[in-house]
Amino acid sequence: MKTTAASPGISAKNFTTMLNASPASNTSQSAQILAAFTGVAFGITTYMTLLGIILYSDHSDIEIFGVRMLIAGLSSIIVFSSQQLLGTLQEKHVLAAFPSITARWFVVFMIVLMSAYVDKSAERLSRAIMLIWLFTTPFTLLLTALIMRKLAVFYYSNPSRRRKAVLIWSNTACADLVESLRNTPLAAIDFVGFFDNRNESRPPSNLERLGDLTDAANWIVDAETGHVNVDVVFIGLNTKEPPELAEIIAILEDSTASTYFVPESLIFGMPGIQLRELAGRPVLASTETPFIGLAALPKRMLDLFGSFFGLIALSPILLLIAIGVKLSSPGAVLFKQVRYGIAGRPINVYKFRSMRQSNPNERVVQATVGDPRVTKFGGFLRRSSLDELPQLFNVLKGEMSLVGPRPHAVEHNELYRKLVSGYMFRHKIKPGITGWAQVNGLRGETETLEKMEERIEYDLYYIQHWSVWLDIVIIWRTIKVVLGDKNAY
């Protein structure tokens, strides 16, 4: 029997059939419908918020705002109809969605302002009402999200609307899945237990072991009545699969249970395995770049506007820092060092010099606490991350991005690419001035391999979950981190 390389116990035909017939497309359609419903609810909220403010302010000329309310409602439907936002709203704590809600609302507000300037009605709009609307709406949208979530939780609290699930041949990816589903009550999935031939505790250890794989084959479908005892079956795929899995899959093919395969990333020798679709066909991809073709345009526009206006706004500060660097020690104001850019191509990254001038041929040694090479003024620049500001020129040139994995020294790249699995995947996108790892406490020195592995894990998460809204959140959090973090030396 022909088998897949990853799973010798599962026939290629069965695997492909079940992958194509899996409920992923139906789930995607349901998510699209729910996302559209969320957009409509938020659109109504923005409309009603402005209407309420106008009525409470006794603004008699409501017709002036009529077109603005309509534009706000329609644009909100488009901006808030997002599956990514829907996923955030499904988490245990709705407050986690507040930054994304606020960022999306700001986009809607700017669309309304632009429309007012286009039809030359901006001067007729009350500035007080517009400001109140700007600062009030994020909280009314959050209230709407809370109400929607309460209604959904109530709806899915009915046992008849929840699905029972089991794990078969568990792995660490299954453990992560169980934890995620338990933290997402609206997924409406309750785990009964797991089946595994291995007697030792398997992840997740807090699930009941129902038996071995032979028991699973007899338990899934009742032999006498033909009744299916479970709604959803998750099958863990590991480097070695037991022969019993083929029989279980054959049983599942002749049942009404939804089947999901949960591959361990290391089964393919690569991290970050994701289900994608190419030309209408499902494929498993490992850390694909989100910036292919026109998909790269929104990020490039954010980088262009952010770097251009950032350089203009910060030009007085840049001039003062340049004078301070020149007075602190002899040498050039800017420090230029080769780093790996996108696809591992070398680029010259600019920084304000924070150390005393050294021999360019010296071996690169990462700065540490109390490093004697760092000047007093340079120490201030490093702690505040102001030494990174010249990289706005790299962003403007298209060599870097405002947000992305931080570029490491070439010597460090060559060292860690041999020690950390998937290290070079971080170079599938442009390096950034700030990144997801940095705003999660992973700034400065990486004195242990574990710290570098954790940083790479955050970098790969960013690549897999990128959005404009995530970039905005990271930029905002960077400002807070820079003001209070002491990890950069």
PDB file of N, CA and C in Angstrom, residues 386-429:
ATOM      1  N   LEU A 386      17.089  55.443  21.155  1.00  0.00           N
ATOM      2  CA  LEU A 386      17.211  56.563  20.221  1.00  0.00           C
ATOM      3  C   LEU A 386      18.331  56.326  19.218  1.00  0.00           C
ATOM      4  N   ASP A 387      19.262  55.423  19.536  1.00  0.00           N
ATOM      5  CA  ASP A 387      20.348  55.129  18.592  1.00  0.00           C
ATOM      6  C   ASP A 387      19.833  54.444  17.333  1.00  0.00           C
ATOM      7  N   GLU A 388      18.587  53.917  17.382  1.00  0.00           N
ATOM      8  CA  GLU A 388      18.015  53.208  16.229  1.00  0.00           C
ATOM      9  C   GLU A 388      17.337  54.150  15.231  1.00  0.00           C
ATOM     10  N   LEU A 389      17.140  55.419  15.598  1.00  0.00           N
ATOM     11  CA  LEU A 389      16.357  56.327  14.754  1.00  0.00           C
ATOM     12  C   LEU A 389      16.882  56.479  13.325  1.00  0.00           C
ATOM     13  N   PRO A 390      18.217  56.488  13.087  1.00  0.00           N
ATOM     14  CA  PRO A 390      18.676  56.596  11.687  1.00  0.00           C
ATOM     15  C   PRO A 390      18.199  55.453  10.792  1.00  0.00           C
ATOM     16  N   GLN A 391      17.712  54.376  11.376  1.00  0.00           N
ATOM     17  CA  GLN A 391      17.204  53.282  10.554  1.00  0.00           C
ATOM     18  C   GLN A 391      15.921  53.656   9.822  1.00  0.00           C
ATOM     19  N   LEU A 392      15.360  54.826  10.172  1.00  0.00           N
ATOM     20  CA  LEU A 392      14.238  55.340   9.385  1.00  0.00           C
ATOM     21  C   LEU A 392      14.665  55.575   7.939  1.00  0.00           C
ATOM     22  N   PHE A 393      15.955  55.914   7.722  1.00  0.00           N
ATOM     23  CA  PHE A 393      16.460  56.058   6.346  1.00  0.00           C
ATOM     24  C   PHE A 393      16.484  54.699   5.650  1.00  0.00           C
ATOM     25  N   ASN A 394      16.842  53.632   6.389  1.00  0.00           N
ATOM     26  CA  ASN A 394      16.790  52.287   5.812  1.00  0.00           C
ATOM     27  C   ASN A 394      15.371  51.902   5.417  1.00  0.00           C
ATOM     28  N   VAL A 395      14.408  52.305   6.260  1.00  0.00           N
ATOM     29  CA  VAL A 395      13.001  52.010   5.960  1.00  0.00           C
ATOM     30  C   VAL A 395      12.563  52.777   4.721  1.00  0.00           C
ATOM     31  N   LEU A 396      12.948  54.050   4.643  1.00  0.00           N
ATOM     32  CA  LEU A 396      12.575  54.881   3.492  1.00  0.00           C
ATOM     33  C   LEU A 396      13.145  54.320   2.201  1.00  0.00           C
ATOM     34  N   LYS A 397      14.358  53.755   2.273  1.00  0.00           N
ATOM     35  CA  LYS A 397      15.003  53.160   1.095  1.00  0.00           C
ATOM     36  C   LYS A 397      14.413  51.812   0.733  1.00  0.00           C
ATOM     37  N   GLY A 398      13.620  51.221   1.628  1.00  0.00           N
ATOM     38  CA  GLY A 398      13.015  49.929   1.343  1.00  0.00           C
ATOM     39  C   GLY A 398      13.852  48.752   1.791  1.00  0.00           C
ATOM     40  N   GLU A 399      14.941  49.004   2.533  1.00  0.00           N
ATOM     41  CA  GLU A 399      15.794  47.920   3.009  1.00  0.00           C
ATOM     42  C   GLU A 399      15.285  47.311   4.304  1.00  0.00           C
ATOM     43  N   MET A 400      14.555  48.118   5.084  1.00  0.00           N
ATOM     44  CA  MET A 400      14.009  47.667   6.357  1.00  0.00           C
ATOM     45  C   MET A 400      12.539  48.058   6.437  1.00  0.00           C
ATOM     46  N   SER A 401      11.898  47.635   7.513  1.00  0.00           N
ATOM     47  CA  SER A 401      10.499  47.974   7.778  1.00  0.00           C
ATOM     48  C   SER A 401      10.416  48.589   9.169  1.00  0.00           C
ATOM     49  N   LEU A 402       9.346  49.322   9.426  1.00  0.00           N
ATOM     50  CA  LEU A 402       9.156  49.864  10.770  1.00  0.00           C
ATOM     51  C   LEU A 402       9.060  48.730  11.788  1.00  0.00           C
ATOM     52  N   VAL A 403       8.352  47.649  11.391  1.00  0.00           N
ATOM     53  CA  VAL A 403       8.154  46.508  12.283  1.00  0.00           C
ATOM     54  C   VAL A 403       8.608  45.240  11.565  1.00  0.00           C
ATOM     55  N   GLY A 404       9.357  44.410  12.274  1.00  0.00           N
ATOM     56  CA  GLY A 404       9.841  43.158  11.719  1.00  0.00           C
ATOM     57  C   GLY A 404      10.876  42.564  12.665  1.00  0.00           C
ATOM     58  N   PRO A 405      11.408  41.407  12.347  1.00  0.00           N
ATOM     59  CA  PRO A 405      12.458  40.823  13.185  1.00  0.00           C
ATOM     60  C   PRO A 405      13.680  41.745  13.231  1.00  0.00           C
ATOM     61  N   ARG A 406      14.223  41.988  14.410  1.00  0.00           N
ATOM     62  CA  ARG A 406      15.395  42.849  14.528  1.00  0.00           C
ATOM     63  C   ARG A 406      16.600  42.202  13.839  1.00  0.00           C
ATOM     64  N   PRO A 407      17.372  42.992  13.075  1.00  0.00           N
ATOM     65  CA  PRO A 407      18.548  42.413  12.392  1.00  0.00           C
ATOM     66  C   PRO A 407      19.685  42.152  13.370  1.00  0.00           C
ATOM     67  N   HIS A 408      20.269  40.967  13.283  1.00  0.00           N
ATOM     68  CA  HIS A 408      21.405  40.603  14.122  1.00  0.00           C
ATOM     69  C   HIS A 408      22.705  40.787  13.341  1.00  0.00           C
ATOM     70  N   ALA A 409      23.801  40.879  14.063  1.00  0.00           N
ATOM     71  CA  ALA A 409      25.103  40.949  13.407  1.00  0.00           C
ATOM     72  C   ALA A 409      25.314  39.691  12.568  1.00  0.00           C
ATOM     73  N   VAL A 410      26.034  39.844  11.446  1.00  0.00           N
ATOM     74  CA  VAL A 410      26.260  38.718  10.536  1.00  0.00           C
ATOM     75  C   VAL A 410      26.894  37.542  11.276  1.00  0.00           C
ATOM     76  N   GLU A 411      27.840  37.838  12.163  1.00  0.00           N
ATOM     77  CA  GLU A 411      28.507  36.773  12.908  1.00  0.00           C
ATOM     78  C   GLU A 411      27.513  36.012  13.773  1.00  0.00           C
ATOM     79  N   HIS A 412      26.567  36.728  14.383  1.00  0.00           N
ATOM     80  CA  HIS A 412      25.550  36.075  15.206  1.00  0.00           C
ATOM     81  C   HIS A 412      24.600  35.258  14.340  1.00  0.00           C
ATOM     82  N   ASN A 413      24.279  35.776  13.150  1.00  0.00           N
ATOM     83  CA  ASN A 413      23.423  35.019  12.231  1.00  0.00           C
ATOM     84  C   ASN A 413      24.054  33.677  11.879  1.00  0.00           C
ATOM     85  N   GLU A 414      25.327  33.719  11.515  1.00  0.00           N
ATOM     86  CA  GLU A 414      26.013  32.496  11.108  1.00  0.00           C
ATOM     87  C   GLU A 414      26.134  31.504  12.257  1.00  0.00           C
ATOM     88  N   LEU A 415      26.223  32.029  13.488  1.00  0.00           N
ATOM     89  CA  LEU A 415      26.303  31.153  14.655  1.00  0.00           C
ATOM     90  C   LEU A 415      24.954  30.505  14.944  1.00  0.00           C
ATOM     91  N   TYR A 416      23.904  31.317  15.035  1.00  0.00           N
ATOM     92  CA  TYR A 416      22.615  30.807  15.516  1.00  0.00           C
ATOM     93  C   TYR A 416      21.825  30.051  14.445  1.00  0.00           C
ATOM     94  N   ARG A 417      22.128  30.286  13.170  1.00  0.00           N
ATOM     95  CA  ARG A 417      21.424  29.523  12.138  1.00  0.00           C
ATOM     96  C   ARG A 417      21.772  28.041  12.225  1.00  0.00           C
ATOM     97  N   LYS A 418      22.922  27.727  12.852  1.00  0.00           N
ATOM     98  CA  LYS A 418      23.341  26.345  13.040  1.00  0.00           C
ATOM     99  C   LYS A 418      22.802  25.748  14.339  1.00  0.00           C
ATOM    100  N   LEU A 419      22.333  26.619  15.234  1.00  0.00           N
ATOM    101  CA  LEU A 419      21.910  26.153  16.556  1.00  0.00           C
ATOM    102  C   LEU A 419      20.399  26.177  16.760  1.00  0.00           C
ATOM    103  N   VAL A 420      19.700  27.062  16.033  1.00  0.00           N
ATOM    104  CA  VAL A 420      18.264  27.250  16.243  1.00  0.00           C
ATOM    105  C   VAL A 420      17.512  26.816  14.992  1.00  0.00           C
ATOM    106  N   SER A 421      16.631  25.837  15.150  1.00  0.00           N
ATOM    107  CA  SER A 421      15.833  25.350  14.018  1.00  0.00           C
ATOM    108  C   SER A 421      14.912  26.452  13.501  1.00  0.00           C
ATOM    109  N   GLY A 422      14.927  26.667  12.195  1.00  0.00           N
ATOM    110  CA  GLY A 422      14.062  27.668  11.588  1.00  0.00           C
ATOM    111  C   GLY A 422      14.553  29.086  11.729  1.00  0.00           C
ATOM    112  N   TYR A 423      15.822  29.264  12.146  1.00  0.00           N
ATOM    113  CA  TYR A 423      16.348  30.613  12.384  1.00  0.00           C
ATOM    114  C   TYR A 423      16.244  31.487  11.138  1.00  0.00           C
ATOM    115  N   MET A 424      16.594  30.964   9.980  1.00  0.00           N
ATOM    116  CA  MET A 424      16.644  31.780   8.761  1.00  0.00           C
ATOM    117  C   MET A 424      15.261  32.131   8.223  1.00  0.00           C
ATOM    118  N   PHE A 425      14.208  31.519   8.762  1.00  0.00           N
ATOM    119  CA  PHE A 425      12.862  31.895   8.327  1.00  0.00           C
ATOM    120  C   PHE A 425      12.561  33.352   8.667  1.00  0.00           C
ATOM    121  N   ARG A 426      13.241  33.885   9.685  1.00  0.00           N
ATOM    122  CA  ARG A 426      13.012  35.280  10.067  1.00  0.00           C
ATOM    123  C   ARG A 426      13.457  36.238   8.967  1.00  0.00           C
ATOM    124  N   HIS A 427      14.270  35.748   8.030  1.00  0.00           N
ATOM    125  CA  HIS A 427      14.733  36.592   6.932  1.00  0.00           C
ATOM    126  C   HIS A 427      13.850  36.462   5.691  1.00  0.00           C
ATOM    127  N   LYS A 428      12.675  35.876   5.850  1.00  0.00           N
ATOM    128  CA  LYS A 428      11.727  35.824   4.729  1.00  0.00           C
ATOM    129  C   LYS A 428      11.047  37.179   4.541  1.00  0.00           C
ATOM    130  N   ILE A 429      11.171  38.073   5.540  1.00  0.00           N
ATOM    131  CA  ILE A 429      10.632  39.430   5.434  1.00  0.00           C
ATOM    132  C   ILE A 429      11.732  40.420   5.804  1.00  0.00           C
TER     133      ILE A 429
END
